[in-house]
XYZ file of C-alpha atoms in Angstrom:
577
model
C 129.863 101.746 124.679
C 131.129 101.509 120.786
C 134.338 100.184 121.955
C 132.930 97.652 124.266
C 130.318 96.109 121.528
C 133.513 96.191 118.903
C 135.395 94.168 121.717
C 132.562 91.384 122.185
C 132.360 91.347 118.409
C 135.985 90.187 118.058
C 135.667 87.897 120.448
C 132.712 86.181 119.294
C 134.741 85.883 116.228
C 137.893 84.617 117.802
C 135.757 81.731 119.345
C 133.561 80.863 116.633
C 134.368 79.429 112.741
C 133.555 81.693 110.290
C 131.807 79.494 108.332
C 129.659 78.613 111.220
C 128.436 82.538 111.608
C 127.626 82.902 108.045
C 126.337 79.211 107.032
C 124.371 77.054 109.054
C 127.224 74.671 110.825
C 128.145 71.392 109.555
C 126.485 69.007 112.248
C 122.936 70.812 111.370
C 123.031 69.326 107.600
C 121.745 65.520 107.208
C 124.283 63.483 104.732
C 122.901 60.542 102.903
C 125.029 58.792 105.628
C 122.736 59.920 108.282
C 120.654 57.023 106.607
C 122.236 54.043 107.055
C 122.362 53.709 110.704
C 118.373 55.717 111.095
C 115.656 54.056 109.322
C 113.330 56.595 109.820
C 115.192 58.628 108.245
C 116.465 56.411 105.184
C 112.112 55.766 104.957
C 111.554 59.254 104.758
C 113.606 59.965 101.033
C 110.876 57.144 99.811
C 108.006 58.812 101.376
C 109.151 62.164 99.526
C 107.616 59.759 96.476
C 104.395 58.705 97.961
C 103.535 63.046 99.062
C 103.733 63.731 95.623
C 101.202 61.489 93.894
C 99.197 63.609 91.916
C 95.944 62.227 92.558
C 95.541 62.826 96.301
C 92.513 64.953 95.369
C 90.091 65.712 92.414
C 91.362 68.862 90.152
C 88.414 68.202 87.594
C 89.993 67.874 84.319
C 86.446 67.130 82.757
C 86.322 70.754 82.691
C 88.392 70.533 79.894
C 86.177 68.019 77.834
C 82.771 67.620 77.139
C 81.510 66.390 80.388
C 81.741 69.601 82.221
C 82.115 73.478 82.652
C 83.278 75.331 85.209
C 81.257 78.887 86.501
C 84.874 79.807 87.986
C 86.179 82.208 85.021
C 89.893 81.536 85.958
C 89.971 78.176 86.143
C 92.741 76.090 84.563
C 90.914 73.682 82.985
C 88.774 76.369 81.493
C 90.839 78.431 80.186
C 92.972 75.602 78.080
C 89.417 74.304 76.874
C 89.219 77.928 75.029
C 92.385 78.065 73.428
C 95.111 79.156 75.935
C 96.444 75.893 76.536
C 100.518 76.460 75.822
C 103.551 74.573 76.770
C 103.691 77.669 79.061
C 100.192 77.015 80.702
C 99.768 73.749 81.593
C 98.131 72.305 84.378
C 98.347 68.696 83.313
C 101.892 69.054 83.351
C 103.616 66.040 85.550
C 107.710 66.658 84.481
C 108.565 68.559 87.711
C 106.418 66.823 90.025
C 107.330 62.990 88.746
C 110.743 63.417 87.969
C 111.634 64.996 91.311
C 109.648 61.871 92.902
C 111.671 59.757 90.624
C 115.376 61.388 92.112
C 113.582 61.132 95.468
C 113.404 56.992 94.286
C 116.954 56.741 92.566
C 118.568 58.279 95.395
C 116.737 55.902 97.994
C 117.339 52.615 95.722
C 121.456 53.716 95.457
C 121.438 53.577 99.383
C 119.065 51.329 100.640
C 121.516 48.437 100.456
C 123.325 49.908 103.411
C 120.810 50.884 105.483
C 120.483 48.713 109.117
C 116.685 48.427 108.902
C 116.935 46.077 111.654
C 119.728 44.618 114.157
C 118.371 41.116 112.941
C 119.966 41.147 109.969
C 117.068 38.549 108.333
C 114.303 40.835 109.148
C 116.519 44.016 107.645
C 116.610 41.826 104.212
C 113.277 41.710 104.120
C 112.338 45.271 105.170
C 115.023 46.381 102.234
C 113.187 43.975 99.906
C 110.210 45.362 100.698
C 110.946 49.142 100.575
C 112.571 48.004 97.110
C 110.050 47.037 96.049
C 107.610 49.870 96.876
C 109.822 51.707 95.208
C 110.124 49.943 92.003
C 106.103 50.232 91.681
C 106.298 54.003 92.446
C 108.787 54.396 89.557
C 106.862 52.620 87.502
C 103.672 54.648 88.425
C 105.454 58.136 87.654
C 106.641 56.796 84.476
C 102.765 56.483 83.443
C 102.295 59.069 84.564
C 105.021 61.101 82.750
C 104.022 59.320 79.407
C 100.332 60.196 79.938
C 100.839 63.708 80.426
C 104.043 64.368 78.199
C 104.602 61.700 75.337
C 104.288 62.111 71.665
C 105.453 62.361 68.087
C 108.510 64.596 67.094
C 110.217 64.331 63.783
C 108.372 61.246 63.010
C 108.691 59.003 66.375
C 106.692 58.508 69.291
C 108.869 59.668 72.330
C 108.868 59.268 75.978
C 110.857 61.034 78.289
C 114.629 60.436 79.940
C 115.099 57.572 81.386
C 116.431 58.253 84.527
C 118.030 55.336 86.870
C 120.344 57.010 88.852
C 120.515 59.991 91.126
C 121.686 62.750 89.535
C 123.784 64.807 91.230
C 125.663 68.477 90.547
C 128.001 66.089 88.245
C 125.309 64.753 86.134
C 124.651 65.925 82.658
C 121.319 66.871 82.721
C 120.765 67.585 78.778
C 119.474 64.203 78.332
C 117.445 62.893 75.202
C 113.947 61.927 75.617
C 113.922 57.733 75.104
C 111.540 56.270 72.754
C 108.375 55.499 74.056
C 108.364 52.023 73.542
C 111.904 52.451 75.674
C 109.919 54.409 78.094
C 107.054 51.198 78.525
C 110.050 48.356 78.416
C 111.549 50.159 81.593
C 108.438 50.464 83.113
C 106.997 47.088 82.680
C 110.706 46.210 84.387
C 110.165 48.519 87.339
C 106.395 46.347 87.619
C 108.318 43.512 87.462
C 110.813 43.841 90.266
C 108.014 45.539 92.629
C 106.233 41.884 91.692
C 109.140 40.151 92.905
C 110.177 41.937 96.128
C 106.046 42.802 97.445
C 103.495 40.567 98.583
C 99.771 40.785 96.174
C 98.498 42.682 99.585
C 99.801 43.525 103.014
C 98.031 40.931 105.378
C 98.609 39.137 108.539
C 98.982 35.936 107.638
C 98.969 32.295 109.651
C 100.636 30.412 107.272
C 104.287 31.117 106.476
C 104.702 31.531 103.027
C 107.731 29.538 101.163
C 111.156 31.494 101.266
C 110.982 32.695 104.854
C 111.461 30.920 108.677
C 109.577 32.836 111.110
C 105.875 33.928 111.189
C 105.785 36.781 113.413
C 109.281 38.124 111.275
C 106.858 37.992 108.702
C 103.632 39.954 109.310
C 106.207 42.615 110.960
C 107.811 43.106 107.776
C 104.519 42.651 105.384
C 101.895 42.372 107.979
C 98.564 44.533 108.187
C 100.220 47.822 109.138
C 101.553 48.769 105.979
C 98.336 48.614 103.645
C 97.699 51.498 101.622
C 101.752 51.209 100.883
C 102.575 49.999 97.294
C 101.940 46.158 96.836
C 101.932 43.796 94.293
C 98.618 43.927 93.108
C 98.831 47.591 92.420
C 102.057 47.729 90.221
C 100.421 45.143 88.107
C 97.077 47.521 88.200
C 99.923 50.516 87.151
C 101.360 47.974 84.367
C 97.618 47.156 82.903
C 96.673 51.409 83.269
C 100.246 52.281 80.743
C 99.046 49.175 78.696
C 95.721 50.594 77.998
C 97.437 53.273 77.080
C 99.641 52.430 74.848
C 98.154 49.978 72.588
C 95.579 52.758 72.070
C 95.337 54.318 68.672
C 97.045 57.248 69.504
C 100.024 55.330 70.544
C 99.683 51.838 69.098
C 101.557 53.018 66.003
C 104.669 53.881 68.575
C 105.368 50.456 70.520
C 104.776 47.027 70.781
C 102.138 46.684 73.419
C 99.318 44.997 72.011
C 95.742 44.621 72.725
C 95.837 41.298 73.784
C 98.821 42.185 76.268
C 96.848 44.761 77.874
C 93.348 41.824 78.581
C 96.261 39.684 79.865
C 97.513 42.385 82.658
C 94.377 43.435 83.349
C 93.101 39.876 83.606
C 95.596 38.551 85.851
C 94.461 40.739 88.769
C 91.364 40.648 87.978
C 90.990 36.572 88.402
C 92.365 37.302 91.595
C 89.572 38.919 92.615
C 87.000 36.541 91.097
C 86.841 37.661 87.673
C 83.208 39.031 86.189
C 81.522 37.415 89.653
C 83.942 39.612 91.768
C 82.481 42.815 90.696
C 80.960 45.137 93.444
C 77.775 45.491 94.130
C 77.725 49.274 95.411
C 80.709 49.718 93.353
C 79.475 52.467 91.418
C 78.544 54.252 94.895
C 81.199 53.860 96.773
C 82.266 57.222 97.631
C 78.762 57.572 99.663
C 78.218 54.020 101.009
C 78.865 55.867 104.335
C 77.994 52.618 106.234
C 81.060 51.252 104.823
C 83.200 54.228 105.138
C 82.901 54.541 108.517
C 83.798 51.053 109.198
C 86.929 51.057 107.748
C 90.017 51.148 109.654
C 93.704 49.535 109.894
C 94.271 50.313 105.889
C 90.971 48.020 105.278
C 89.390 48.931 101.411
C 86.286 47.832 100.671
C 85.481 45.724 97.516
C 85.414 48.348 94.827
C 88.656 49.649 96.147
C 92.003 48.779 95.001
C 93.961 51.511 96.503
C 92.929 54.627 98.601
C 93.937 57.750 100.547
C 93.168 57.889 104.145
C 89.635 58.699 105.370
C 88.992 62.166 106.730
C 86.263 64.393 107.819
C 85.372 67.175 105.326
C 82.827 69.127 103.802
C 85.041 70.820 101.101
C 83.737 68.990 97.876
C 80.255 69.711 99.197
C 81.175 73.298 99.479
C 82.618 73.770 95.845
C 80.243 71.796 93.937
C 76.631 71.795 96.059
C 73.776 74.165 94.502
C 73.691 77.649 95.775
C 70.905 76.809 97.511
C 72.563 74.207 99.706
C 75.130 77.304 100.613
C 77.514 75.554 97.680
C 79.403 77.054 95.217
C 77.686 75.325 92.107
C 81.665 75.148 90.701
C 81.032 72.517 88.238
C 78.274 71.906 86.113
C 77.824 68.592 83.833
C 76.760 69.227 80.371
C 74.142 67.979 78.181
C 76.434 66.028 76.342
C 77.133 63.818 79.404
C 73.108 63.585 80.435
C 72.718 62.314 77.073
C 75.273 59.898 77.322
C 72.815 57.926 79.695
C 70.640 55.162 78.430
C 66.612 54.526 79.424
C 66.411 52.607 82.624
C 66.030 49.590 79.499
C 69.086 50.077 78.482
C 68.915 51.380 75.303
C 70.556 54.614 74.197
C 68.200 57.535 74.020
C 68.684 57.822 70.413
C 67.368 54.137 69.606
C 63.600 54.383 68.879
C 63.219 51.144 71.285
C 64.877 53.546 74.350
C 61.003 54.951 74.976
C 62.754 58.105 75.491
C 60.692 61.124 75.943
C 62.022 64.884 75.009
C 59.248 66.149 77.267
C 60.675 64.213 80.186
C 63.775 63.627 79.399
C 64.867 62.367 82.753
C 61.918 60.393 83.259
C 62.823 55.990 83.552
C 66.760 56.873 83.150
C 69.370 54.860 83.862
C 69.652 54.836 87.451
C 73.286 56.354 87.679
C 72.011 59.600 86.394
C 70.064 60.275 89.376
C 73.352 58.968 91.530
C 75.565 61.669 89.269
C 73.940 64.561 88.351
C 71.221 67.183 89.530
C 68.825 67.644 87.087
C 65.532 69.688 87.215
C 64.000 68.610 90.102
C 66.077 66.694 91.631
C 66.065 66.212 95.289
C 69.354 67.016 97.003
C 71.111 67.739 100.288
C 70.506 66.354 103.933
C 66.859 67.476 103.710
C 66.317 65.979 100.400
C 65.600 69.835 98.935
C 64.074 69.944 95.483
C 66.673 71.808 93.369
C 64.864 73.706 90.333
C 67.374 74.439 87.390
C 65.224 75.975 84.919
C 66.090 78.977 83.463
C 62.637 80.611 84.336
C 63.397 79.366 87.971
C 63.120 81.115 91.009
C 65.977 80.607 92.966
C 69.710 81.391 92.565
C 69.974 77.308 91.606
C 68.152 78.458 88.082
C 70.078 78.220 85.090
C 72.654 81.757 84.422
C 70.931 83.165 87.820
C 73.623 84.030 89.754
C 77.615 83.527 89.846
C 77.477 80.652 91.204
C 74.435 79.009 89.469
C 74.994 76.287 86.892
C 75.742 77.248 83.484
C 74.606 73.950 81.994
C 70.958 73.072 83.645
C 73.208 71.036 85.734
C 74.914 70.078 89.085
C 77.216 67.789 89.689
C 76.168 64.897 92.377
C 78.767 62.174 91.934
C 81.499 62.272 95.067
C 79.360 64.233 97.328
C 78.318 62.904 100.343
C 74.219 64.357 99.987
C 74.131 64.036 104.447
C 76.521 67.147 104.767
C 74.866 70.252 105.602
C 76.438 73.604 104.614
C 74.211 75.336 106.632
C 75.874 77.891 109.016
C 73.683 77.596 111.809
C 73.662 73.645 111.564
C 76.676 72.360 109.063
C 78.450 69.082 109.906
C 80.897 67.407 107.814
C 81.339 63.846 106.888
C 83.773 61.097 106.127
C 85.281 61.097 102.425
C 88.042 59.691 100.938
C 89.681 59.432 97.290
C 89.968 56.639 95.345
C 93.176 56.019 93.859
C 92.347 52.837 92.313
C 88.928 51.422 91.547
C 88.356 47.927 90.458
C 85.906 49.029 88.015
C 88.945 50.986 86.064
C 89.957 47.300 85.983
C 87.307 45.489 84.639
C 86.757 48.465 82.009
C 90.316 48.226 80.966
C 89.912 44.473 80.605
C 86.918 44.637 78.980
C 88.109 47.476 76.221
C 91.378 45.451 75.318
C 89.278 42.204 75.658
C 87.084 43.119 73.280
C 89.780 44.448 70.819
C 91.978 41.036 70.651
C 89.395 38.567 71.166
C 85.938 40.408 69.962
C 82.877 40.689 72.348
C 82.492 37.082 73.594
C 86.288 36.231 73.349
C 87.836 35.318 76.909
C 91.456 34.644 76.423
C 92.716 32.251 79.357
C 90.711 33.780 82.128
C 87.124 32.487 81.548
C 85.247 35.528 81.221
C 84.560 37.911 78.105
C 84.133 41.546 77.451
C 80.534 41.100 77.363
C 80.297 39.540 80.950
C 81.998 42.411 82.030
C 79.449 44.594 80.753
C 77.016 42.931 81.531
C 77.782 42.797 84.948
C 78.457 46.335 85.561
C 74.828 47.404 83.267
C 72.992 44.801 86.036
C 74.791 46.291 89.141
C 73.629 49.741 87.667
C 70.239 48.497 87.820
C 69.464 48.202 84.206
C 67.029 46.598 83.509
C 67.280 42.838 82.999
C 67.612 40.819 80.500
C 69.571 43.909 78.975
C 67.900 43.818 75.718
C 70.042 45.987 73.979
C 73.183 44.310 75.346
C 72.324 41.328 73.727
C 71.584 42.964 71.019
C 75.178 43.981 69.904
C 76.630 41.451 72.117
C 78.315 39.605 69.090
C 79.243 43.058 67.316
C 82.838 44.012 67.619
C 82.589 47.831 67.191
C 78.587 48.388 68.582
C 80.687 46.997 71.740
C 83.613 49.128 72.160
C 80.992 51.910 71.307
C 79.317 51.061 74.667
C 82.306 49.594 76.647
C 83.827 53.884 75.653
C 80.455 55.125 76.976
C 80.353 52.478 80.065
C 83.765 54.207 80.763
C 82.707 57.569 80.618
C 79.571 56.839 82.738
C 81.474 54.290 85.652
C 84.193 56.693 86.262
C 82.729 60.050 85.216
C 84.467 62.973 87.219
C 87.111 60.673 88.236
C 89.757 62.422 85.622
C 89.579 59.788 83.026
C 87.688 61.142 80.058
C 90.423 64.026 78.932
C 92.716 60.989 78.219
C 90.521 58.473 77.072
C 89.314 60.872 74.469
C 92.745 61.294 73.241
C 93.940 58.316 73.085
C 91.421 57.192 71.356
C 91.241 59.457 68.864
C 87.602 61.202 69.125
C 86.958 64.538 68.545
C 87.732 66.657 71.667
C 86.400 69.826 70.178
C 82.582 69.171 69.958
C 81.378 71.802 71.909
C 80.051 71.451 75.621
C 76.235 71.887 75.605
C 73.532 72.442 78.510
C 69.671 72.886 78.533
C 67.294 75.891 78.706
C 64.063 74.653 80.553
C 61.481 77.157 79.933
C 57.511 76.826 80.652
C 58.447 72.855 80.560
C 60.249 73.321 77.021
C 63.986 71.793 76.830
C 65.978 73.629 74.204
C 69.358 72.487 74.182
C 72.344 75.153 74.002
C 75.737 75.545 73.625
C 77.539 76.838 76.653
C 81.042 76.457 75.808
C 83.321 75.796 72.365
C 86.192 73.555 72.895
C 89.071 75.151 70.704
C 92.081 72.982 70.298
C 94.278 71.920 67.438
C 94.585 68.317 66.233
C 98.566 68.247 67.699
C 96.836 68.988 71.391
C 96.384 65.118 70.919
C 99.294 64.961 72.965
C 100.631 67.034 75.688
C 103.411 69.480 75.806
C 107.278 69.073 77.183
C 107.414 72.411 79.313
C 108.948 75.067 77.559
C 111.863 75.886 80.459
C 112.759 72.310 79.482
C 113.128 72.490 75.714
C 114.676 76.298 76.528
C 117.544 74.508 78.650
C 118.431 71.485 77.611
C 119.004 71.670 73.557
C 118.855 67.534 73.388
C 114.835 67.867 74.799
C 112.840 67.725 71.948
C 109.318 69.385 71.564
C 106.185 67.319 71.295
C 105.038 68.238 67.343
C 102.694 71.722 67.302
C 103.793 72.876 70.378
C-alpha cells in the first residue's frame, strides 16, 4: 500500500508544475490587465474607495467632549477623554484607512484610460470621465479627512501628510515627507476641481441635452438617475467648503492661505444652488425620523435636508444601544448638562440672560423645542407607547440616575437619531427604516454662515444675497423659536455675540453627528471643562460632575501613528506626541 501511494505521488508530480501544487496557479490571480477588457472589474478597484468611508455609521465621538458620556467602561472615546489617548490608542486615527482608499484611487486613475467601458467608444469617454471624476472627489474627501484627523505643527510648521499621486508599488520609496499643509489643501482643492469638471452638480435624467454631448439617451446612461448616491459635483464642492472651514480656522489659519472669505464663497456657491437662506428645510432638523419621508424614498432620491446619504435599511440597532433601560435599551450614551444648558428658552434667549424666563425649578419647562427632539430629560415621554421615562436619582426604575449598568450617568438619554416607533420589546419588537446622513445641508448653511460672518460681519452677504444672520435666523424659526427672535436681533449687528451663537447653533443642529470634537479644536476652546449631569432629588436639581476631561494643550491636534514615525525616519511627529 506504501509503495502504491509513493507511486501516485510521483505521478501527480510528473503531471503537475510545482509551482502550481505549492502556490495558487497563475490563471487564479487577477492582473491589473484583467481590467481593461471587464468593467466590472476595473469599477470594482474604485468601489474599494467608496467601502471605506469612515462615516457609514455613528461611532459617537461626543463621548470624548463635553456633550456626552458613555456608561460602557471600555469605550474608546472614553477612555482618551481620561487621559489614555496616545499615538498608540487612537480611534480617530484615518492614515491606514484613507491612504489605502487613496492607492485603491491612484491605482484606478493610472488604468482607467485603457479600460473598454463600452464598445461605443463615445459612451466609454464619458463613463471614464465620469468614474474620473468620482474619483477625483473621493481623493479629495480622504485628504480632509487625513488633515482633520492627522495635521499639525512640528518644528514650527503646520504639516499635512504625503502627497500621494501615484500607485505605489513594491518599487516605491515609501519614507516619504509629510507636505505642508497648505500643500496638502492646494492638492485637494485640485482634486475638487477636476471632479467639477468631469461630474454633473447631480445624477438626473435629463430631457434636454446638455452642451458638449450628441445623444440623449447616451447621456442619462452614463449620468442618468441610477448612479445617485455616487460622488457628484455638488458634493466635492460640499468636501472643498468642509477642508475650508477647516482650515481658515484658528487652529490652522496661521498654517495656509485659505481665508475666511474663501470658505463663505465655497460654501455659498452650492448653497445658491439650492435657493440660498429660502432653501432651508423645513423638517431639516428631524430628518432622521420624518419616517413619512423615509419610506418614500427610492431610486437614490434624498430629501431636502440631504446632500448625500447611505442606503436606507431596516434596523433597530441604534434603538438598542442608546434607548432607556426601560425601553429594553442599553442607555449607552448619556448627554450631559453642559449640552442641556446649551439650549435657549423657547424665546430664544440663552438661559443665562435674565430676559430667558428661565426657571432652575423647571428647568426644562418652555425650552427650545429641539431639546425635547434630542434629549430625554426627567419626564420625558419616550418609545412607541410614549412611556414616561423618570431620571431622577431618587427614581424608581432602572432609567434613574447611577441605578443600574446601563442607566444614565448624566440625568440624561440621548433621543436624537432614534426612530421613538421601534419597539425593543421581545414579545412585540419591530424595527424601522434608518439611514445615515453623510451630508446635511444644514452643515452647509452653518459653514456659510460661520465664515460669513467672519469676512463680512453679521449682516455682510458677499455676492450671494444672503447674510450670516438670515441664516440664523432661518434655522432659529424652523426650530420653532419663537418669532420675532428677540434676542437674535438683539446681537444681530455684533460680530462676536454672533459667532458665539452661530458655535452654539452648530453644536445644537448637528449635535451627535461627530462634529463637536473638531469644531472645538479648531477653534480653539477649552476641551477640558469637565462633562457635568444633574442629581434630581425630591424636585431639587443639583448639578454634578460626572466626568473630567484630561488632555494636554498639544491634543489640539491629532497624532501620526506611532508604527509610522517608527518606520519611516522622514515622518515627522505631530508636536507633544
Amino acid at each position: 500500500m506504501k509503495s502504491k501511494l509513493l507511486l501516485l505521488l510521483f505521478m501527480v508530480f510528473a503531471i503537475t508544475s510545482c509551482d502550481d501544487l505549492i502556490e495558487p496557479a497563475i490563471e487564479n490571480n487577477r492582473g491589473l490587465e484583467d481590467m481593461y477588457a471587464e468593467a466590472e472589474y476595473a469599477q470594482g478597484i474604485l468601489l474599494n474607495a467608496y467601502t471605506r468611508l469612515p462615516n457609514n455609521g455613528y461611532s459617537f465621538s461626543e463621548v470624548a467632549t463635553d456633550d456626552a458620556v458613555s456608561n460602557v467602561n471600555n469605550n474608546a472615546y472614553r477612555e482618551i477623554a481620561t487621559g489614555q489617548w496616545t499615538a498608540q490608542n487612537n480611534p480617530f486615527d484615518q492614515w491606514q484607512n484613507a491612504r489605502a482608499a487613496i492607492q485603491y484611487i491612484n491605482i484606478f486613475l493610472a488604468e482607467t484610460d485603457k479600460v473598454t467601458w463600452s464598445e461605443d467608444e463615445e459612451i466609454s469617454s464619458m463613463f471614464n470621465d465620469r468614474l474620473k471624476g468620482e474619483a477625483y472627489g473621493l481623493r479629495a474627501l480622504y485628504m480632509y479627512y487625513l488633515l482633520r484627523q492627522h495635521a499639525g505643527w512640528a518644528n514650527g510648521e503646520l504639516l499635512g501628510v504625503p502627497i500621494l499621486l501615484e500607485p505605489e508599488g513594491t518599487a516605491s520609496d515609501f519614507n516619504q515627507p509629510r507636505a505642508t499643509f497648505e500643500e496638502c489643501m492646494q492638492q485637494l482643492y485640485a482634486d475638487v476641481e477636476q471632479a467639477e469638471a468631469l461630474l454633473p452638480l447631480d445624477y438626473e435624467t435629463l430631457s434636454d441635452l446638455p452642451e458638449g454631448y450628441s445623444d440623449l439617451g447616451d447621456y442619462n446612461r452614463v449620468f442618468g438617475e441610477y448612479a445617485k448616491q455616487r460622488m457628484t459635483g455638488r458634493i466635492a464642492k460640499t468636501v472643498r467648503a468642509q477642508a475650508a472651514l477647516l482650515a481658515a480656522s484658528p487652529a490652522y489659519a496661521d498654517g495656509n492661505t485659505t481665508t475666511w472669505a474663501d470658505v463663505a464663497n465655497y460654501a455659498g456657491e452650492v448653497l445658491a444652488e439650492n435657493g440660498g437662506a429660502s432653501g432651508i428645510a423645513s423638517d431639516g432638523h428631524t430628518w432622521y425620523k420624518n419616517d413619512s419621508q423615509i419610506s418614500g424614498i427610492g431610486g437614490g432620491d434624498n430629501p431636502p435636508e440631504i446632500i448625500w446619504r447611505t442606503d436606507v435599511v431596516e434596523t433597530s440597532d441604534l434603538e438598542q444601544q442608546h434607548f432607556p433601560p426601560t425601553l429594553f435599551g442599553d442607555g449607552e450614551l448619556n448627554p450631559t448638562q453642559n449640552l442641556v444648558n446649551s439650549f435657549p428658552m423657547a424665546n430664544g434667549f440663552p438661559i443665562t440672560d435674565p430676559a430667558s424666563g428661565f426657571d432652575p425649578d423647571n428647568p426644562y419647562e418652555n425650552r427650545d423645542p429641539r431639546l425635547d427632539h434630542y434629549v430625554v430629560v426627567n419626564q420625558s415621554t419616550a418609545g412607541p407607547n410614549n412611556s414616561n421615562i423618570v431620571t431622577a436619582a431618587d427614581g424608581s426604575t432602572n432609567d434613574a440616575l447611577n441605578a443600574v449598568e446601563t442607566s444614565t450617568r448624566t440625568g440624561y438619554y440621548l433621543k436624537k437619531l432614534l426612530r421613538q416607533d421601534v419597539n425593543l420589546d421581545p414579545v412585540t419588537s419591530n424595527t424601522q427604516q434608518h439611514y445615515t446622513a453623510r451630508m446635511r445641508y444644514t452643515e452647509l448653511y452653518l459653514i456659510y454662515a460661520e465664515a460669513a460672518n467672519e469676512a463680512w460681519g453679521p449682516e455682510g452677504t458677499g455676492t450671494f444675497g444672503f447674510s450670516a444672520y438670515d441664516i440664523i435666523a432661518g434655522l432659529r424659526e424652523r426650530a420653532g423659536i419663537t418669532q420675532p427672535d428677540a434676542y437674535l436681533e438683539s446681537i444681530g449687528s455684533d460680530q462676536n455675540s454672533m459667532r458665539e451663537l452661530i458655535r452654539n447653533e452648530r453644536r445644537l443642529e448637528l449635535s451627535f453627528e461627530g462634529f463637536r470634537f473638531w469644531d472645538i479644536r479648531r477653534w480653539g476652546d477649552d476641551f477640558t471643562v469637565p462633562a457635568r449631569g444633574v442629581s434630581i432629588l425630591d424636585g431639587n436639581h443639583e448639578t454634578i460632575t460626572v466626568e473630567n476631561r484630561v488632555y494636554e494643550e498639544y491634543m489640539r491636534y491629532g497624532p501620526i501613528p506611532f508604527s509610522e514615525v517608527l518606520k519611516y525616519d522622514a515622518i515627522i511627529q505631530n508636536q507633544g506626541w
